[in-house]
């Protein structure tokens, strides 16, 4: 797949012409990454402070290639954000209409700028481990501060409830507003799915950091009694393991070792003290997990949402989901709020970027494990939660992520052309 119909191009040599220019380039990259982290941590004002200098410093980025395809996709992102937020205000279907009116242009700009930043950053900074860590780190920090501070302030109550948060909601660390547990869960889910990074060719310290993030995220998701992030993590790890095995040069010794390990796994059952583990299973979360499994009331909500698209194609939040508030699906919620056209527009944007994801997996298989993890986490969250209604920050960072994939594809494509000359 080619994306090299370039209308604007400016590239520096790999060794920049002056020390001042090289320093400015590093500063621009650092500020972009810091801005992304702070935005994820729900500190938008500081994020903007870091971002504004980048608008001037972006001239010093080594590569700035603008293609027709990029302009089209960036325009689609802007159009989706514009339609979604303006129609939300016109329909007056939220409980925060005044806030939405005052922040509408800010929210529209956020999504578009995030996509553009991801695109240009990928052409100049290809350390995917750092980019993934920054993308996930801000959301993890915000979720950790909010959940841990609540748990510490209500330690006795939480401890008496088997270290579960019965309300499945915590106050925001910054403003005290209530955040539902499932939304905190999708923030933690990104970190859980980065457990797949253990297969990447990175140093042990970085692997340990990603494992620590995943372990902490699993713990807090269990406290909040969230199931879908655990399922997403298991799926991401399984896909990464499958990819790792298919890339292994399986000698006879490695194959025999894998078979032996697989056969030995059931023997662990003989060393488990089931009388001790029984108490661990006797809590509300495990009761819910074992009794419901993959069953969820979302199935009925999705059916209502699909029917509602035909009954009310222009949106307006007219479908009744009671006793729930939403369809708990990104695309159905967008269609329910603002109609079929913005919903299809969002779907087109996402489908247009699937080839860039596949291109990354093909060209950088050793660096693809984290990308697989984040992709699975985003997909599962968007399938089962009202992500855009509940967290514009989360969806904005998704646009940053797909913008990065597009920019990386162009960078790799141009590099390949240069090597062939």
CSV table of C-alpha atoms in Angstrom, one decimal, residues 24-327:
chain,number,residue,atom,x,y,z
A,24,UNK,CA,15.7,22.2,19.1
A,25,UNK,CA,14.6,19.0,17.4
A,26,UNK,CA,15.0,17.0,20.6
A,27,UNK,CA,13.2,19.7,22.6
A,28,UNK,CA,10.2,19.7,20.1
A,29,UNK,CA,10.0,15.9,20.4
A,30,UNK,CA,10.2,16.0,24.2
A,31,UNK,CA,7.5,18.6,24.4
A,32,UNK,CA,5.2,16.7,22.1
A,33,UNK,CA,5.6,13.5,24.2
A,34,UNK,CA,5.1,15.4,27.4
A,35,UNK,CA,2.0,17.1,26.1
A,36,UNK,CA,0.5,13.7,25.2
A,37,UNK,CA,1.3,12.3,28.7
A,38,UNK,CA,-0.2,15.3,30.5
A,39,UNK,CA,-3.3,15.2,28.4
A,40,UNK,CA,-3.8,11.6,29.3
A,41,UNK,CA,-3.3,12.5,32.9
A,42,UNK,CA,-6.3,14.9,32.6
A,43,UNK,CA,-4.1,18.0,33.0
A,44,UNK,CA,-5.1,19.7,29.7
A,45,UNK,CA,-3.9,23.2,30.7
A,46,UNK,CA,-0.3,22.0,31.3
A,47,UNK,CA,-0.6,19.9,28.1
A,48,UNK,CA,-1.4,23.0,26.1
A,49,UNK,CA,1.5,24.9,27.7
A,50,UNK,CA,3.8,22.1,26.4
A,51,UNK,CA,2.1,22.0,23.0
A,52,UNK,CA,2.1,25.7,22.1
A,53,UNK,CA,5.9,26.0,21.8
A,54,UNK,CA,5.8,22.9,19.5
A,55,UNK,CA,3.8,24.8,17.0
A,56,UNK,CA,6.9,27.0,16.5
A,57,UNK,CA,9.4,24.3,17.0
A,58,UNK,CA,7.8,21.9,14.6
A,59,UNK,CA,9.7,23.6,11.8
A,60,UNK,CA,12.8,21.9,13.3
A,61,UNK,CA,11.5,18.4,13.0
A,62,UNK,CA,13.7,16.4,10.7
A,63,UNK,CA,10.8,15.1,8.5
A,64,UNK,CA,7.6,16.8,7.6
A,65,UNK,CA,6.0,15.1,4.7
A,66,UNK,CA,2.4,16.0,4.0
A,67,UNK,CA,0.4,13.7,1.6
A,68,UNK,CA,-3.0,14.1,0.1
A,69,UNK,CA,-4.1,11.0,2.0
A,70,UNK,CA,-3.0,12.6,5.3
A,71,UNK,CA,-5.0,15.8,4.5
A,72,UNK,CA,-8.0,13.7,3.7
A,73,UNK,CA,-7.9,11.6,6.9
A,74,UNK,CA,-7.2,14.7,9.1
A,75,UNK,CA,-10.1,16.4,7.5
A,76,UNK,CA,-12.3,13.4,8.2
A,77,UNK,CA,-11.3,13.4,11.9
A,78,UNK,CA,-12.1,17.1,12.1
A,79,UNK,CA,-15.4,16.6,10.3
A,80,UNK,CA,-16.4,13.8,12.7
A,81,UNK,CA,-15.5,15.8,15.8
A,82,UNK,CA,-17.3,18.9,14.4
A,83,UNK,CA,-20.5,17.0,13.6
A,84,UNK,CA,-20.5,15.1,16.8
A,85,UNK,CA,-20.1,18.0,19.2
A,86,UNK,CA,-22.1,20.5,17.3
A,87,UNK,CA,-25.0,18.1,17.0
A,88,UNK,CA,-24.8,17.2,20.7
A,89,UNK,CA,-25.2,20.9,21.5
A,90,UNK,CA,-28.0,21.4,18.9
A,91,UNK,CA,-30.0,18.4,20.2
A,92,UNK,CA,-29.4,19.4,23.8
A,93,UNK,CA,-29.2,15.8,24.8
A,94,UNK,CA,-26.5,16.0,27.5
A,95,UNK,CA,-26.8,17.0,31.1
A,96,UNK,CA,-23.8,19.3,30.6
A,97,UNK,CA,-24.9,21.5,27.7
A,98,UNK,CA,-23.5,24.7,29.1
A,99,UNK,CA,-20.1,23.0,29.7
A,100,UNK,CA,-20.2,21.4,26.2
A,101,UNK,CA,-21.0,24.7,24.5
A,102,UNK,CA,-18.1,26.5,26.2
A,103,UNK,CA,-15.6,23.6,25.5
A,104,UNK,CA,-16.9,22.6,22.0
A,105,UNK,CA,-14.2,24.2,19.9
A,106,UNK,CA,-11.6,22.9,22.4
A,107,UNK,CA,-12.8,19.4,22.1
A,108,UNK,CA,-13.0,19.5,18.3
A,109,UNK,CA,-9.5,20.9,18.1
A,110,UNK,CA,-8.2,18.3,20.5
A,111,UNK,CA,-9.1,15.3,18.3
A,112,UNK,CA,-7.8,16.9,15.2
A,113,UNK,CA,-4.5,18.1,16.7
A,114,UNK,CA,-3.9,14.8,18.4
A,115,UNK,CA,-4.2,13.0,15.0
A,116,UNK,CA,-1.8,15.5,13.4
A,117,UNK,CA,0.7,15.3,16.3
A,118,UNK,CA,0.7,11.5,16.0
A,119,UNK,CA,1.3,11.7,12.3
A,120,UNK,CA,4.3,14.1,12.4
A,121,UNK,CA,5.8,12.5,15.5
A,122,UNK,CA,6.0,9.1,13.8
A,123,UNK,CA,8.0,10.6,11.0
A,124,UNK,CA,10.6,11.8,13.4
A,125,UNK,CA,10.5,9.5,16.5
A,126,UNK,CA,10.2,5.8,15.9
A,127,UNK,CA,10.9,4.5,19.4
A,128,UNK,CA,7.6,2.8,19.7
A,129,UNK,CA,8.2,1.6,23.3
A,130,UNK,CA,8.4,5.2,24.5
A,131,UNK,CA,5.4,6.4,22.5
A,132,UNK,CA,3.3,3.5,23.8
A,133,UNK,CA,4.5,4.2,27.4
A,134,UNK,CA,3.6,7.9,27.1
A,135,UNK,CA,0.2,7.2,25.5
A,136,UNK,CA,-0.7,4.7,28.3
A,137,UNK,CA,1.2,6.4,31.1
A,138,UNK,CA,-1.0,9.5,31.4
A,139,UNK,CA,-4.2,7.6,31.6
A,140,UNK,CA,-2.7,5.1,34.0
A,141,UNK,CA,-1.4,7.9,36.3
A,142,UNK,CA,-4.8,9.5,36.4
A,143,UNK,CA,-6.6,6.2,37.1
A,144,UNK,CA,-4.0,5.2,39.7
A,145,UNK,CA,-4.2,8.5,41.6
A,146,UNK,CA,-8.0,8.5,41.6
A,147,UNK,CA,-8.4,4.9,42.6
A,148,UNK,CA,-5.6,4.6,45.1
A,149,UNK,CA,-6.5,7.9,46.8
A,150,UNK,CA,-10.1,6.6,47.3
A,151,UNK,CA,-8.9,3.2,48.5
A,152,UNK,CA,-6.5,4.9,51.0
A,153,UNK,CA,-9.2,7.3,52.3
A,154,UNK,CA,-11.7,4.4,52.7
A,155,UNK,CA,-9.2,1.7,53.6
A,156,UNK,CA,-11.2,0.1,56.4
A,157,UNK,CA,-14.3,-0.1,54.3
A,158,UNK,CA,-12.5,-1.5,51.3
A,159,UNK,CA,-10.5,-4.0,53.4
A,160,UNK,CA,-13.7,-5.3,55.1
A,161,UNK,CA,-15.2,-5.9,51.6
A,162,UNK,CA,-12.3,-8.2,50.4
A,163,UNK,CA,-10.5,-5.2,49.0
A,164,UNK,CA,-13.4,-4.5,46.5
A,165,UNK,CA,-14.9,-1.1,45.9
A,166,UNK,CA,-18.6,-1.8,46.2
A,167,UNK,CA,-19.8,1.4,44.5
A,168,UNK,CA,-17.7,0.6,41.4
A,169,UNK,CA,-16.9,4.3,41.1
A,170,UNK,CA,-14.3,6.7,42.5
A,171,UNK,CA,-13.9,10.5,42.6
A,172,UNK,CA,-11.6,12.2,40.2
A,173,UNK,CA,-8.2,12.9,41.8
A,174,UNK,CA,-8.3,16.4,40.3
A,175,UNK,CA,-11.8,17.7,40.7
A,176,UNK,CA,-13.7,15.2,42.8
A,177,UNK,CA,-16.3,14.4,40.1
A,178,UNK,CA,-17.5,10.8,40.0
A,179,UNK,CA,-15.8,8.4,37.5
A,180,UNK,CA,-17.6,5.1,36.9
A,181,UNK,CA,-15.5,2.0,37.6
A,182,UNK,CA,-15.8,0.7,34.0
A,183,UNK,CA,-14.3,3.9,32.6
A,184,UNK,CA,-11.4,3.8,35.0
A,185,UNK,CA,-11.2,0.2,33.9
A,186,UNK,CA,-10.6,1.0,30.2
A,187,UNK,CA,-7.8,3.4,31.3
A,188,UNK,CA,-6.1,0.5,33.2
A,189,UNK,CA,-6.9,-1.9,30.3
A,190,UNK,CA,-4.4,-0.2,28.1
A,191,UNK,CA,-1.6,-1.0,30.7
A,192,UNK,CA,-2.9,-4.5,31.1
A,193,UNK,CA,-2.7,-5.2,27.4
A,194,UNK,CA,0.9,-3.9,27.3
A,195,UNK,CA,1.9,-7.2,29.1
A,196,UNK,CA,2.5,-8.3,25.5
A,197,UNK,CA,5.6,-6.1,25.5
A,198,UNK,CA,7.5,-8.9,27.3
A,199,UNK,CA,8.0,-10.4,23.9
A,200,UNK,CA,9.6,-7.2,22.5
A,201,UNK,CA,13.3,-6.8,22.1
A,202,UNK,CA,13.7,-4.2,24.8
A,203,UNK,CA,15.9,-4.2,27.9
A,204,UNK,CA,14.8,-6.1,31.0
A,205,UNK,CA,14.2,-2.9,33.0
A,206,UNK,CA,11.6,-1.7,30.4
A,207,UNK,CA,10.0,-5.1,30.4
A,208,UNK,CA,9.8,-5.0,34.2
A,209,UNK,CA,8.1,-1.5,34.0
A,210,UNK,CA,5.5,-2.8,31.6
A,211,UNK,CA,4.8,-5.9,33.7
A,212,UNK,CA,4.5,-3.7,36.9
A,213,UNK,CA,2.0,-1.4,35.1
A,214,UNK,CA,0.0,-4.5,34.0
A,215,UNK,CA,0.1,-6.1,37.5
A,216,UNK,CA,-1.1,-2.8,39.2
A,217,UNK,CA,-3.8,-2.4,36.6
A,218,UNK,CA,-5.1,-5.9,37.1
A,219,UNK,CA,-5.2,-5.3,40.8
A,220,UNK,CA,-7.2,-2.1,40.6
A,221,UNK,CA,-9.5,-3.6,38.0
A,222,UNK,CA,-10.2,-6.4,40.4
A,223,UNK,CA,-11.0,-3.9,43.1
A,224,UNK,CA,-13.4,-2.2,40.8
A,225,UNK,CA,-14.9,-5.5,39.7
A,226,UNK,CA,-14.3,-4.9,36.0
A,227,UNK,CA,-14.3,-8.0,33.7
A,228,UNK,CA,-13.7,-6.7,30.2
A,229,UNK,CA,-10.2,-5.3,30.8
A,230,UNK,CA,-9.2,-8.7,32.1
A,231,UNK,CA,-10.6,-10.4,29.0
A,232,UNK,CA,-8.9,-7.8,26.8
A,233,UNK,CA,-5.5,-8.5,28.5
A,234,UNK,CA,-5.9,-12.2,28.1
A,235,UNK,CA,-6.8,-11.7,24.4
A,236,UNK,CA,-3.9,-9.4,23.8
A,237,UNK,CA,-1.4,-11.7,25.5
A,238,UNK,CA,-2.7,-14.7,23.6
A,239,UNK,CA,-2.4,-12.9,20.2
A,240,UNK,CA,1.1,-11.7,21.1
A,241,UNK,CA,2.1,-15.2,22.2
A,242,UNK,CA,0.8,-16.7,19.0
A,243,UNK,CA,2.7,-14.1,17.0
A,244,UNK,CA,5.9,-14.8,19.0
A,245,UNK,CA,5.6,-18.5,18.4
A,246,UNK,CA,5.0,-18.1,14.7
A,247,UNK,CA,8.1,-15.9,14.4
A,248,UNK,CA,10.3,-18.3,16.4
A,249,UNK,CA,12.8,-20.5,14.6
A,250,UNK,CA,11.5,-23.7,16.1
A,251,UNK,CA,14.3,-26.1,16.3
A,252,UNK,CA,13.6,-29.7,17.4
A,253,UNK,CA,14.8,-28.8,21.0
A,254,UNK,CA,12.5,-25.8,21.3
A,255,UNK,CA,9.6,-27.8,20.0
A,256,UNK,CA,10.2,-30.6,22.5
A,257,UNK,CA,10.5,-28.1,25.3
A,258,UNK,CA,7.2,-26.4,24.4
A,259,UNK,CA,5.4,-29.7,24.3
A,260,UNK,CA,6.9,-30.7,27.7
A,261,UNK,CA,5.9,-27.4,29.3
A,262,UNK,CA,2.4,-27.6,27.8
A,263,UNK,CA,2.0,-31.2,29.2
A,264,UNK,CA,3.3,-30.2,32.6
A,265,UNK,CA,0.8,-27.4,33.1
A,266,UNK,CA,-2.0,-29.6,34.4
A,267,UNK,CA,0.3,-31.0,37.1
A,268,UNK,CA,0.0,-27.6,38.8
A,269,UNK,CA,-3.5,-28.7,40.0
A,270,UNK,CA,-1.9,-31.3,42.3
A,271,UNK,CA,0.0,-28.6,44.2
A,272,UNK,CA,-2.9,-26.2,44.7
A,273,UNK,CA,-4.5,-26.1,48.2
A,274,UNK,CA,-8.1,-25.8,47.1
A,275,UNK,CA,-9.2,-25.2,50.7
A,276,UNK,CA,-7.1,-22.0,50.7
A,277,UNK,CA,-8.2,-20.8,47.3
A,278,UNK,CA,-11.9,-21.3,48.0
A,279,UNK,CA,-11.9,-18.2,50.2
A,280,UNK,CA,-10.4,-16.2,47.4
A,281,UNK,CA,-13.3,-17.2,45.2
A,282,UNK,CA,-15.9,-16.2,47.8
A,283,UNK,CA,-16.3,-12.5,47.0
A,284,UNK,CA,-18.8,-10.4,44.9
A,285,UNK,CA,-16.4,-10.1,41.9
A,286,UNK,CA,-15.7,-13.8,41.6
A,287,UNK,CA,-19.4,-14.6,42.2
A,288,UNK,CA,-20.2,-12.3,39.3
A,289,UNK,CA,-17.5,-13.6,37.1
A,290,UNK,CA,-18.3,-17.3,37.6
A,291,UNK,CA,-22.1,-16.9,37.5
A,292,UNK,CA,-22.2,-14.6,34.4
A,293,UNK,CA,-19.1,-15.5,32.5
A,294,UNK,CA,-19.3,-13.8,29.2
A,295,UNK,CA,-23.0,-13.1,29.6
A,296,UNK,CA,-23.9,-9.4,29.9
A,297,UNK,CA,-27.0,-7.2,29.6
A,298,UNK,CA,-25.1,-5.3,26.8
A,299,UNK,CA,-26.3,-7.8,24.3
A,300,UNK,CA,-29.9,-6.6,24.7
A,301,UNK,CA,-28.7,-3.0,24.7
A,302,UNK,CA,-26.9,-3.5,21.4
A,303,UNK,CA,-30.0,-5.0,19.9
A,304,UNK,CA,-32.0,-2.0,21.0
A,305,UNK,CA,-29.3,0.3,19.6
A,306,UNK,CA,-29.3,-1.4,16.2
A,307,UNK,CA,-33.1,-1.1,16.0
A,308,UNK,CA,-32.8,2.5,17.1
A,309,UNK,CA,-30.5,3.4,14.2
A,310,UNK,CA,-33.3,2.5,11.8
A,311,UNK,CA,-36.1,4.1,13.8
A,312,UNK,CA,-34.2,7.3,14.5
A,313,UNK,CA,-31.4,7.6,11.9
A,314,UNK,CA,-30.8,11.3,12.7
A,315,UNK,CA,-30.1,10.5,16.4
A,316,UNK,CA,-31.3,12.7,19.2
A,317,UNK,CA,-31.0,10.0,21.9
A,318,UNK,CA,-34.6,8.8,21.4
A,319,UNK,CA,-34.1,5.1,22.0
A,320,UNK,CA,-35.0,4.0,25.5
A,321,UNK,CA,-32.2,1.9,27.1
A,322,UNK,CA,-33.6,1.9,30.6
A,323,UNK,CA,-32.6,0.9,33.2
A,324,UNK,CA,-29.2,1.7,31.6
A,325,UNK,CA,-28.2,5.1,30.2
A,326,UNK,CA,-26.4,4.1,27.0
A,327,UNK,CA,-25.9,1.3,24.4
